[in-house]
Amino acid sequence: MVAPNFTITYRISLYHDEDINAKIENLCREQSVELPRSVLSHHIEATIVARLLSLSRNPDATYNAVIQYPLPNASDEITQLLNVMFGNISLVPGIQVVDADWTTLSETIFKGPRFGISGIRERIGVHDRALSSTALKPVGTSARELAGLAYQFALGGIDLIKDDHGLTNQSYAPFADRLKYTTEAVAKANAESGRNSCYIPHITAPGDELWRRYELAVDHGAQAVMVCPQLCGPEVMQRIAAHDTPLPVMAHPAFSGAYVQDRAHGFSKSFFYGALWRAMGADFTIFPNHSGRFSFTMQECVDIVDTARDPQLPFAPIFPTPGGGMQRETVPYFIDKYGIDTVFLIGGSLYEHPGGIRQAAQEILTILQEAQYEK
Amino acid sequence: MVAPNFTITYRISLYHDEDINAKIENLCREQSVELPRSVLSHHIEATIVARLLSLSRNPDATYNAVIQYPLPNASDEITQLLNVMFGNISLVPGIQVVDADWTTLSETIFKGPRFGISGIRERIGVHDRALSSTALKPVGTSARELAGLAYQFALGGIDLIKDDHGLTNQSYAPFADRLKYTTEAVAKANAESGRNSCYIPHITAPGDELWRRYELAVDHGAQAVMVCPQLCGPEVMQRIAAHDTPLPVMAHPAFSGAYVQDRAHGFSKSFFYGALWRAMGADFTIFPNHSGRFSFTMQECVDIVDTARDPQLPFAPIFPTPGGGMQRETVPYFIDKYGIDTVFLIGGSLYEHPGGIRQAAQEILTILQEAQYEK
């Protein structure tokens, strides 16, 4: 009987005198047996070694190679699956992961998000417009002051008020204090506004401390949590999403840039932020928006957005969450580009508003509400 | 009173019309407050914002910028320290971490290795020659067969017999069986040889399962453990090194290549594998040797070796462990390059030996013993 398998598609660039067939043969062995074929038994060759399923040449002279792996090689563990996908081969130039066949992986290792777009919309009761998000900051601000900012943002109509990813447990605003004051402040604002703004604390921390913060977030009625998968370990996000008391998970790209920065190496941005993080349980995938402080192209951002919501994947669609220097004025342009199943993460531009953050938030809400009528 | 601080040195490349001062200003804000200066209070500006300490221009037209961060920004957590060091800025091209001032960091966040070179030499009783290591593989081999290989390697004189990083808990050789049979096999070989070969199981796994494997390794008398910090989460290695029942830690570079592959982005190889992993508790740092299956240059490898043992760092020196396609015949050359405080990790080349793996191991031991007399 043939064991179940899965495929990973790599985009391969050749350097110097490299040969495509030799590079693929190297990849297949490196990612499975890590030995020369001369010392392998026929049984190992037949059951363990990765194999090339198909190869196509791209217009830019790179190749797309679809590589098939026996599922048992991944040992039903996400750590080992990532090892098979891009472990040692991460040390070879010109190898980029661009796609996966999720069929068997979604039945075993990856469970996807617990909520997704429809679950989030259900929870906050907003169905017909894009959502807004902002970040509480900067580090150095007291917990009470941050809660005061959250109150203003919520009164103004921001849907998802998250900690900045730089807020963890600094003495200026210890996690427990920040959580307590901010959940209270947002609840108070909601009672006044009749809306349903959410506070999303950032829980990235070493080991058990992360779980302590998660439990605290549950206890205080936080409506979601934010993590940085590359800081706490990618498998940790998956376990958060699988928690017995589930909260929606917002994934932040801090420390992840090296995996996507090189266009010939690592992961394609759409696969990493759109597909992989969705498979690993993110309900929101934050990525650096085009024209902000970072360097993603418009097409790369559109690809992330499309992949995060791709109905072909066997996981619930999730909210693409562009941020990182988004300006108030550009929101209508990006709603047009990305559609209303998007969370717009706007930070500094709200803080800079001459009328204050509450007025800034109100203007964002108006923009989002008006955009819905254009649909 | 001025808070304690630490510095990170970034090598900065400029693209298109970028200006070095603007890029540094962006880095300083991105990695601390993530807000425009116009909305910062004087207090935040004075106490939180990162600042440029010194700037020098390199011959290749890149710049080295020494950036000072207030220590409280890192919240005494390794996850947040990595966030401050290379969180959002990982999403900006042309930023590479090349150095750190470990003075305050070694008093707070980083504890370094528990054993280091001298502790390891003490444990195995070999003081005057380089050490050898090999990997049990391939995936698909049964636990008893792997133990049989370990027995032969140990009889032949390999010092450190580790699992291949692709062996986790596959059904072919479940972790507990592999551990039991292999520790027994190596103990038997040691009783016969009078030497002190070590078995190093690979414990990378999601969450609690990793700790279950660590405890099992302790219970069965394994002499060290191997982990892949980028697969299980970098902070996990640090906690392993801090365990109440400490075992030496071997760090494997699977899934880490994206952080070091781009010469203008991420981390310099020597900082990542030599300094950072040492600070995080590795006793052995495995890296892809020059002229093997990967692409590191001779100079990059020498730099890793030197950094792993740099007496200036406030952590015990650790064993550089070059591997990844090292040939038996080249060991004398690399002993000459790296010195005897090195572990030579030789896999496939032993499996390919026409006389079998025990004879191959004996030849390696002879090479290492002869090299000592040349010192």
XYZ file of C-alpha atoms in Angstrom:
750
model
C 0.000 0.000 0.000
C 1.313 3.443 -0.867
C 1.505 5.769 2.115
C -0.387 9.070 1.902
C 1.732 11.924 0.679
C 1.781 15.665 0.255
C 3.430 18.004 -2.221
C 5.388 21.209 -1.830
C 6.073 23.449 -4.805
C 9.467 25.140 -4.888
C 10.507 27.942 -7.177
C 14.128 27.231 -8.031
C 16.709 29.718 -9.286
C 19.977 28.542 -10.774
C 23.323 30.224 -10.121
C 26.647 29.884 -11.897
C 26.874 26.459 -13.498
C 24.061 24.819 -11.545
C 21.964 22.207 -13.334
C 18.242 22.062 -12.612
C 18.107 18.282 -12.449
C 21.049 18.051 -10.075
C 19.582 20.779 -7.865
C 16.246 18.981 -7.656
C 17.929 15.656 -6.939
C 19.865 17.359 -4.155
C 16.658 18.858 -2.738
C 14.835 15.536 -2.831
C 17.600 13.762 -0.921
C 18.403 16.631 1.443
C 14.776 16.912 2.542
C 14.215 13.214 3.082
C 17.180 10.870 3.589
C 20.209 13.169 3.566
C 22.382 10.418 2.138
C 23.790 9.515 -1.288
C 21.576 7.095 -3.199
C 24.447 4.606 -3.343
C 23.971 3.733 0.329
C 20.160 3.542 0.313
C 18.236 0.275 0.285
C 15.616 -0.230 -2.418
C 12.960 -0.094 0.277
C 14.107 3.326 1.532
C 14.369 4.618 -2.022
C 10.827 3.486 -2.733
C 9.159 4.642 0.475
C 11.107 7.576 1.938
C 12.928 9.591 -0.710
C 11.119 12.695 -1.975
C 10.403 12.716 -5.704
C 9.806 15.223 -8.439
C 6.199 15.125 -9.633
C 6.354 17.886 -12.222
C 8.644 20.625 -13.415
C 7.911 23.783 -15.375
C 10.101 26.619 -16.528
C 8.972 30.150 -15.676
C 9.368 33.125 -18.035
C 12.053 34.541 -15.683
C 14.183 31.394 -16.204
C 13.369 30.016 -12.757
C 11.654 26.639 -12.414
C 8.662 25.467 -10.433
C 9.235 21.982 -9.091
C 6.414 20.039 -7.450
C 7.995 17.673 -4.951
C 6.111 14.794 -3.371
C 6.885 13.669 0.169
C 5.563 10.613 1.976
C 3.336 11.900 4.794
C 4.939 9.616 7.432
C 8.220 11.519 6.983
C 6.526 14.469 8.736
C 5.710 12.402 11.803
C 2.355 14.176 12.306
C 4.187 17.141 13.850
C 4.235 20.703 12.579
C 7.868 21.139 13.622
C 8.882 18.166 11.510
C 6.587 19.216 8.640
C 8.402 22.576 8.478
C 11.668 20.647 8.657
C 10.663 18.532 5.659
C 9.365 21.587 3.807
C 12.342 23.892 4.359
C 14.799 22.539 6.925
C 18.297 22.025 5.575
C 17.337 23.261 2.127
C 16.903 26.699 3.716
C 20.708 26.781 3.627
C 20.828 26.482 -0.165
C 20.482 29.647 -2.264
C 17.737 29.883 -4.866
C 15.072 27.739 -3.185
C 11.686 29.313 -2.451
C 8.546 27.602 -1.154
C 5.578 28.875 -3.184
C 2.761 26.360 -2.757
C 1.582 23.216 -0.977
C -1.108 20.631 -1.532
C -3.056 20.880 1.704
C -5.297 17.863 1.153
C -3.597 15.343 3.404
C -1.918 18.019 5.545
C -5.300 19.503 6.496
C -6.454 16.070 7.657
C -3.437 15.568 9.875
C -1.078 18.346 10.875
C -2.859 21.616 10.081
C -6.263 22.475 11.476
C -6.575 26.038 10.223
C -8.318 28.907 12.028
C -11.068 28.356 14.591
C -13.048 31.434 13.553
C -12.046 32.860 10.189
C -13.794 35.789 8.564
C -17.345 34.570 9.152
C -16.671 33.616 12.768
C -15.095 36.994 13.502
C -17.932 38.881 11.831
C -20.402 36.853 13.863
C -18.612 37.694 17.101
C -18.503 41.428 16.531
C -21.735 41.765 14.577
C -20.357 43.658 11.593
C -21.162 42.009 8.294
C -21.224 44.560 5.539
C -18.070 46.628 5.709
C -14.313 46.335 6.103
C -12.975 46.352 9.658
C -10.525 48.743 11.242
C -7.704 48.041 13.632
C -5.137 50.131 15.449
C -2.254 49.609 17.858
C -1.794 50.909 21.384
C 1.665 52.445 21.709
C 4.387 53.471 22.315
C 6.364 51.402 24.802
C 6.973 53.609 27.847
C 3.318 54.614 28.161
C 1.599 53.526 31.378
C -1.109 50.877 31.434
C -3.713 53.480 32.437
C -2.676 55.793 29.630
C -2.847 52.956 27.085
C -6.291 52.081 28.397
C -7.241 55.723 27.950
C -6.130 55.586 24.320
C -8.126 52.391 23.828
C -11.203 54.088 25.265
C -10.887 56.930 22.752
C -10.273 54.573 19.837
C -13.293 52.467 20.815
C -15.556 55.478 21.251
C -14.492 56.673 17.829
C -15.350 53.322 16.290
C -12.171 51.304 15.747
C -13.185 47.646 15.627
C -10.015 45.905 16.752
C -7.731 47.666 19.204
C -4.548 45.665 19.591
C -1.370 46.100 21.546
C 1.593 47.207 19.535
C 3.785 44.154 18.969
C 6.477 45.957 20.992
C 4.318 45.905 24.143
C 4.951 42.787 26.167
C 5.523 42.987 29.909
C 7.657 46.092 30.310
C 7.598 47.680 33.740
C 5.922 50.782 32.270
C 2.752 48.814 31.534
C 2.880 45.253 32.892
C 0.758 42.804 30.929
C -1.751 42.087 33.682
C -2.375 45.775 34.418
C -2.651 46.668 30.752
C -5.074 43.831 30.150
C -7.246 44.753 33.108
C -7.456 48.464 32.454
C -7.824 48.150 28.705
C -10.546 45.493 28.701
C -12.446 47.650 31.224
C -11.925 50.785 29.144
C -13.103 49.153 25.926
C -16.126 47.617 27.658
C -17.041 51.052 29.010
C -16.709 52.599 25.565
C -18.839 49.843 24.052
C -21.545 50.430 26.649
C -21.592 54.076 25.649
C -21.341 53.620 21.898
C -23.501 50.535 21.464
C -20.777 49.116 19.246
C -18.591 46.099 19.841
C -14.937 47.115 19.713
C -12.464 44.399 20.698
C -9.227 44.599 22.648
C -6.512 42.250 21.418
C -3.619 41.861 23.863
C -0.197 40.771 22.625
C 0.776 37.563 24.424
C 4.149 36.639 22.867
C 6.421 35.477 25.706
C 8.764 32.625 26.522
C 7.264 29.250 27.406
C 4.631 29.011 30.124
C 4.458 32.781 30.434
C 2.692 32.954 27.058
C 0.056 30.528 28.298
C -0.334 32.460 31.534
C -1.046 35.570 29.457
C -3.474 33.650 27.262
C -5.421 32.428 30.287
C -5.427 35.934 31.748
C -6.760 37.254 28.441
C -9.573 34.697 28.555
C -10.325 35.515 32.192
C -10.548 39.239 31.500
C -12.795 38.792 28.497
C -10.326 39.868 25.824
C -11.911 39.132 22.468
C -8.805 37.865 20.673
C -5.043 37.577 21.152
C -2.056 38.605 19.078
C 1.151 36.574 18.681
C 4.342 36.795 16.655
C 4.774 33.229 15.347
C 8.440 33.701 14.457
C 9.278 34.978 17.941
C 7.398 32.419 20.035
C 7.885 29.531 17.623
C 5.585 28.777 14.711
C 4.112 25.702 16.377
C 2.975 27.798 19.341
C 0.446 29.696 17.218
C -1.020 26.384 16.127
C -1.461 25.315 19.753
C -3.030 28.652 20.662
C -5.578 28.187 17.891
C -6.323 24.700 19.232
C -6.897 25.878 22.824
C -9.930 24.508 24.672
C -11.169 28.048 25.238
C -10.536 29.430 21.779
C -10.008 33.081 21.008
C -9.392 34.472 17.531
C -5.690 34.712 16.754
C -4.009 37.689 15.129
C -0.593 36.839 13.649
C 2.081 39.543 13.544
C 5.080 39.402 11.177
C 7.815 40.593 13.559
C 11.056 38.611 13.032
C 9.569 36.913 9.948
C 10.992 39.207 7.280
C 14.038 37.050 6.562
C 11.771 34.255 5.328
C 10.190 36.426 2.622
C 12.618 39.244 1.899
C 14.653 37.534 -0.819
C 12.604 37.012 -3.960
C 14.611 33.909 -4.859
C 14.761 32.299 -1.407
C 12.646 31.399 1.576
C 8.908 31.626 1.068
C 6.762 33.610 -1.309
C 4.942 36.269 0.680
C 1.520 34.983 -0.330
C 2.341 31.438 0.709
C 3.856 32.481 4.028
C 1.393 35.119 5.249
C -1.617 33.944 3.240
C -1.505 30.144 3.237
C 0.907 28.886 5.899
C -0.243 31.159 8.700
C -3.868 30.417 7.792
C -3.117 26.695 7.950
C -1.434 27.256 11.326
C -4.537 28.853 12.802
C -4.311 32.620 12.282
C -7.681 34.365 11.933
C -5.986 37.640 10.998
C -2.730 37.801 9.073
C -0.929 41.123 9.458
C 1.386 42.045 6.593
C 3.238 45.213 5.577
C 1.051 47.079 3.146
C 2.316 48.467 -0.120
C 3.416 52.115 0.044
C 3.811 52.029 3.819
C 7.047 51.844 5.776
C 8.045 48.547 4.181
C 8.756 47.266 0.720
C 6.053 44.883 -0.467
C 4.790 45.533 -4.000
C 1.111 46.078 -4.763
C 0.957 42.722 -6.538
C 2.566 40.894 -3.607
C -0.040 42.424 -1.276
C -2.907 41.481 -3.586
C -1.530 37.938 -3.718
C -1.417 37.728 0.094
C -4.999 39.009 0.291
C -6.219 36.525 -2.317
C -4.445 33.595 -0.692
C -5.702 34.430 2.810
C -9.254 34.144 1.441
C -8.676 31.555 -1.295
C -11.757 29.281 -1.253
C -9.694 26.429 -2.708
C -7.809 25.942 0.559
C -9.384 23.492 3.017
C -9.359 26.062 5.835
C -11.775 28.887 6.677
C -10.848 32.147 4.899
C -9.103 34.643 7.164
C -8.810 38.409 7.352
C -5.885 39.902 5.473
C -4.714 42.714 7.737
C -2.513 45.204 5.879
C -0.665 47.665 8.095
C 2.676 49.303 8.654
C 2.359 52.909 7.634
C -1.171 52.956 6.238
C -2.498 56.498 5.948
C -6.101 57.487 6.674
C -6.421 59.017 3.234
C -5.451 55.884 1.375
C -8.011 53.577 2.985
C -10.632 54.003 0.208
C -8.006 53.176 -2.412
C -7.060 49.970 -0.602
C -10.677 48.965 0.078
C -11.078 49.138 -3.671
C -8.002 46.940 -4.140
C -8.629 44.383 -1.396
C -12.405 44.370 -0.888
C -14.370 44.635 2.347
C -13.270 41.303 3.831
C -10.158 43.087 5.011
C -8.958 44.569 8.287
C -7.193 47.910 7.843
C -4.539 48.380 10.482
C -3.836 52.070 10.942
C -1.515 53.263 13.662
C 0.614 56.368 13.420
C -1.771 58.127 11.060
C -4.461 58.145 13.762
C -2.050 59.385 16.425
C -1.043 62.231 14.137
C -4.584 63.468 13.510
C -4.819 67.122 14.576
C -8.316 66.546 15.973
C -7.192 63.720 18.239
C -7.477 59.976 18.044
C -11.207 59.770 18.714
C -11.991 62.034 15.781
C -9.466 60.129 13.665
C -11.228 56.885 14.535
C -14.621 58.361 13.662
C -13.341 59.388 10.255
C -12.068 55.874 9.604
C -15.438 54.419 10.570
C -17.169 56.801 8.165
C -14.821 55.800 5.363
C -15.475 52.100 5.989
C -19.262 52.640 6.202
C -19.396 54.671 3.002
C -17.309 52.109 1.139
C -19.884 49.436 1.866
C -22.517 51.282 -0.193
C -20.300 51.220 -3.211
C -20.365 47.438 -3.243
C 19.036 57.829 36.544
C 19.792 56.417 33.144
C 18.411 52.912 32.602
C 20.886 50.196 31.602
C 21.126 49.687 27.883
C 22.521 47.404 25.258
C 23.752 47.929 21.722
C 23.160 46.086 18.491
C 25.355 46.697 15.444
C 23.609 46.636 12.091
C 25.276 46.519 8.704
C 23.142 48.696 6.484
C 22.971 48.619 2.684
C 21.357 51.424 0.739
C 19.141 50.875 -2.309
C 17.911 53.302 -4.943
C 17.761 56.775 -3.457
C 17.897 55.768 0.191
C 19.689 58.077 2.609
C 21.724 56.537 5.430
C 20.525 58.999 8.047
C 16.886 58.532 7.133
C 17.273 54.753 7.158
C 18.860 54.818 10.612
C 16.210 57.166 11.948
C 13.585 54.779 10.599
C 15.311 51.822 12.260
C 15.584 53.607 15.600
C 11.890 54.443 15.648
C 10.665 51.164 14.145
C 12.519 49.116 16.757
C 11.387 51.145 19.728
C 8.300 53.364 19.508
C 6.959 52.730 16.003
C 5.545 56.243 15.843
C 6.553 59.531 14.226
C 8.568 61.767 16.537
C 5.914 64.469 16.231
C 3.560 62.529 18.485
C 6.125 61.499 21.104
C 6.433 63.153 24.498
C 9.856 64.441 25.528
C 9.929 61.766 28.201
C 9.385 58.952 25.687
C 11.957 60.466 23.345
C 14.499 60.584 26.132
C 13.875 57.175 27.676
C 12.512 54.801 25.036
C 13.639 55.714 21.522
C 16.667 53.848 20.216
C 19.628 56.007 19.278
C 22.627 55.905 17.004
C 25.857 55.619 18.979
C 28.308 55.467 16.111
C 28.385 55.065 12.367
C 31.148 53.932 10.052
C 31.314 53.412 6.333
C 32.622 50.068 5.090
C 34.824 49.674 1.981
C 31.878 48.017 0.176
C 29.779 51.187 0.640
C 27.643 49.633 3.368
C 27.543 51.190 6.844
C 27.925 49.774 10.323
C 25.553 51.489 12.726
C 25.810 50.861 16.460
C 22.333 51.364 17.915
C 21.678 51.726 21.619
C 18.470 50.433 23.182
C 17.233 50.953 26.731
C 17.303 47.530 28.396
C 13.762 47.876 29.823
C 12.408 47.877 26.248
C 13.329 44.184 26.090
C 11.228 43.367 29.143
C 13.751 40.753 30.375
C 12.392 38.261 27.815
C 14.323 36.656 24.999
C 11.289 36.805 22.694
C 11.065 40.556 23.179
C 14.832 40.990 22.922
C 14.753 39.348 19.470
C 11.790 41.574 18.649
C 13.792 44.676 19.574
C 16.848 43.365 17.730
C 15.185 42.359 14.472
C 11.380 42.399 14.705
C 9.707 44.732 12.240
C 13.011 45.818 10.763
C 13.339 42.274 9.391
C 10.818 43.468 6.816
C 13.130 46.184 5.510
C 15.738 45.258 2.878
C 19.399 45.933 3.557
C 19.465 45.485 7.337
C 21.783 42.863 8.814
C 22.558 42.225 12.493
C 26.313 41.738 12.846
C 27.160 42.309 16.507
C 25.845 42.950 19.998
C 27.227 44.258 23.250
C 26.516 41.354 25.600
C 27.486 43.107 28.824
C 24.046 43.897 30.196
C 22.332 41.187 28.154
C 24.473 38.482 29.770
C 23.429 39.738 33.194
C 19.745 39.573 32.386
C 18.349 37.735 29.373
C 21.107 35.451 28.111
C 22.784 32.880 30.328
C 24.928 31.138 27.724
C 25.848 27.444 27.686
C 25.865 25.287 30.812
C 28.863 23.227 29.714
C 30.832 24.765 26.857
C 34.027 23.259 25.485
C 35.676 22.601 28.846
C 32.529 21.106 30.375
C 32.050 18.793 27.407
C 35.687 17.696 27.422
C 35.391 17.007 31.135
C 32.302 14.852 30.615
C 33.776 12.705 27.886
C 37.376 12.732 29.073
C 38.987 13.792 25.805
C 41.188 16.837 26.177
C 43.837 16.860 23.522
C 42.231 16.314 20.157
C 39.309 17.423 18.017
C 36.045 15.511 18.449
C 34.075 13.588 15.868
C 30.342 13.395 15.387
C 28.048 11.563 13.010
C 24.329 11.248 12.355
C 22.097 8.184 12.531
C 19.997 7.993 9.370
C 18.048 7.749 7.134
C 14.408 8.169 8.115
C 12.686 4.858 7.425
C 15.296 2.806 9.289
C 14.008 0.925 12.335
C 15.006 1.848 15.877
C 16.941 -1.398 16.250
C 18.804 -0.834 13.012
C 19.703 2.723 14.025
C 20.938 1.403 17.361
C 23.014 -1.115 15.422
C 24.592 1.695 13.434
C 25.299 3.590 16.647
C 26.991 0.519 18.103
C 29.314 0.297 15.089
C 30.074 4.033 15.140
C 30.829 3.892 18.870
C 33.052 0.828 18.550
C 34.925 2.578 15.770
C 35.500 5.614 17.950
C 33.046 8.360 16.979
C 32.679 10.640 19.998
C 29.218 12.100 19.475
C 26.583 9.994 17.727
C 23.552 12.113 17.086
C 20.202 11.536 15.451
C 19.840 12.988 12.011
C 17.748 16.159 12.367
C 15.135 14.439 10.171
C 14.534 11.744 12.807
C 11.786 12.799 15.185
C 9.001 10.378 16.083
C 8.242 8.637 12.802
C 6.524 5.273 13.090
C 9.617 3.578 11.619
C 11.664 4.423 14.713
C 9.554 6.049 17.457
C 11.536 8.353 19.709
C 11.213 6.259 22.878
C 12.323 3.042 21.152
C 15.189 4.740 19.369
C 16.374 6.326 22.599
C 16.199 3.077 24.550
C 17.939 0.884 21.995
C 20.554 3.437 21.058
C 21.592 4.416 24.567
C 21.899 0.701 25.356
C 23.895 0.046 22.191
C 26.319 2.902 22.823
C 26.764 1.884 26.480
C 27.575 -1.654 25.338
C 30.093 -0.380 22.816
C 31.689 1.855 25.449
C 32.024 -1.100 27.821
C 33.855 -2.965 25.083
C 35.994 -0.109 23.814
C 36.788 1.624 27.068
C 35.956 4.899 25.396
C 33.123 7.272 26.158
C 31.017 7.804 23.026
C 27.836 9.801 23.554
C 24.401 9.396 22.013
C 22.618 12.662 21.293
C 18.901 12.247 20.559
C 17.029 14.878 18.560
C 14.173 16.223 20.678
C 12.607 18.923 18.487
C 8.820 18.564 18.808
C 5.774 20.755 19.431
C 5.157 22.033 22.942
C 5.087 19.602 25.860
C 6.191 16.734 23.637
C 9.673 18.270 23.414
C 9.912 18.314 27.200
C 8.644 14.746 27.427
C 11.465 13.739 25.083
C 13.981 15.743 27.097
C 12.949 13.989 30.324
C 13.088 10.621 28.582
C 16.588 11.437 27.354
C 17.633 12.254 30.927
C 16.021 9.078 32.250
C 17.794 6.894 29.716
C 21.171 8.468 30.351
C 21.569 10.227 27.018
C 24.645 12.436 27.274
C 23.297 15.462 25.389
C 20.300 16.534 23.276
C 19.939 18.115 19.861
C 17.373 20.767 18.936
C 16.590 22.936 15.928
C 16.032 26.382 17.488
C 14.256 27.779 14.436
C 11.784 24.888 14.347
C 10.898 24.682 18.036
C 11.240 28.411 18.694
C 14.501 30.122 19.613
C 13.469 30.696 23.216
C 12.954 26.964 23.716
C 16.666 26.238 23.342
C 17.344 28.774 26.052
C 14.945 27.009 28.401
C 16.460 23.630 27.597
C 19.883 24.970 28.543
C 18.407 26.263 31.814
C 16.826 22.930 32.779
C 17.241 21.711 36.358
C 18.823 18.515 35.065
C 21.097 20.017 32.464
C 22.392 18.164 29.425
C 24.706 19.666 26.814
C 22.750 21.178 23.930
C 23.606 20.701 20.267
C 21.953 23.325 18.034
C 21.057 22.356 14.463
C 20.512 24.943 11.703
C 17.430 23.417 10.021
C 14.937 26.140 8.979
C 17.445 28.859 9.905
C 18.938 29.473 6.458
C 16.657 32.378 5.619
C 18.159 34.399 8.467
C 21.689 34.184 7.062
C 21.367 33.471 3.350
C 21.226 37.064 2.109
C 24.553 38.821 2.599
C 22.794 42.176 2.986
C 19.917 41.093 5.236
C 19.130 39.111 8.343
C 22.092 38.113 10.463
C 25.738 37.619 9.692
C 26.523 33.919 9.888
C 29.125 34.389 12.602
C 26.770 36.420 14.769
C 23.875 34.007 14.337
C 25.596 30.617 14.696
C 28.600 31.800 16.684
C 27.343 34.456 19.089
C 23.540 34.336 19.325
C 23.206 30.577 19.653
C 26.053 30.553 22.170
C 24.273 33.245 24.164
C 21.070 31.184 23.964
C 22.724 28.162 25.507
C 24.081 25.969 22.720
C 27.167 23.934 23.665
C 27.658 22.814 20.062
C 26.724 24.986 17.081
C 26.290 23.008 13.877
C 26.857 24.963 10.694
C 27.254 24.017 7.015
C 30.925 23.634 6.325
C 32.658 25.214 3.367
C 32.919 22.946 0.314
C 30.153 20.646 1.510
C 26.581 20.505 0.243
C 25.921 24.142 1.165
C 27.309 27.487 0.222
C 29.197 29.066 3.108
C 32.577 30.523 2.205
C 35.788 29.520 3.972
C 35.991 32.949 5.591
C 32.408 32.779 6.829
C 33.146 29.402 8.419
C 36.336 30.670 10.051
C 34.362 33.622 11.412
C 31.728 31.317 12.912
C 34.456 29.183 14.508
C 36.223 32.216 15.948
C 33.010 33.732 17.298
C 31.843 30.469 18.904
C 35.087 30.468 20.910
C 35.682 34.216 21.199
C 37.042 34.788 24.735
C 35.687 38.341 24.686
C 32.106 37.144 24.969
C 30.808 36.738 28.534
C 29.749 33.126 27.909
C 31.714 29.875 27.957
C 33.284 29.080 24.562
C 31.373 26.415 22.629
C 32.230 23.794 20.054
C 31.916 24.907 16.447
C 30.520 21.852 14.680
C 31.018 22.044 10.911
C 29.030 19.487 8.917
C 26.886 19.014 5.862
C 28.898 17.069 3.340
C 32.260 16.868 5.108
C 34.468 14.191 3.548
C 36.760 11.913 5.559
C 39.718 12.998 3.456
C 39.282 16.701 4.189
C 39.277 16.437 7.989
C 43.038 17.126 8.372
C 42.690 20.244 6.223
C 39.863 21.561 8.371
C 41.587 20.671 11.652
C 44.356 22.870 10.413
C 41.882 25.670 9.638
C 39.721 25.433 12.750
C 41.969 23.940 15.428
C 41.276 21.040 17.750
C 38.514 22.712 19.770
C 36.161 21.680 17.005
C 33.646 18.884 16.465
C 33.767 17.430 12.960
C 30.354 16.204 11.895
C 30.735 13.569 9.191
C 27.709 11.698 7.906
C 27.373 10.387 4.379
C 31.116 9.998 3.930
C 31.188 7.355 6.695
C 28.176 5.510 5.301
C 29.878 5.351 1.911
C 33.105 3.815 3.197
C 33.717 0.535 1.359
C 35.001 -1.069 4.555
C 31.859 -0.287 6.514
C 31.024 2.348 9.094
C 33.083 0.881 11.925
C 36.246 1.000 9.862
C 35.316 4.467 8.649
C 34.935 5.597 12.264
C 38.289 4.080 13.193
C 39.978 5.999 10.398
C 38.432 9.237 11.620
C 39.647 8.569 15.158
C 43.145 7.946 13.842
C 43.079 11.192 11.886
C 41.969 13.134 14.987
C 44.585 11.456 17.193
C 47.412 12.099 14.749
C 46.404 15.716 14.336
C 46.859 16.279 18.068
C 50.566 15.589 17.829
C 51.013 18.277 15.266
C 49.870 20.908 17.756
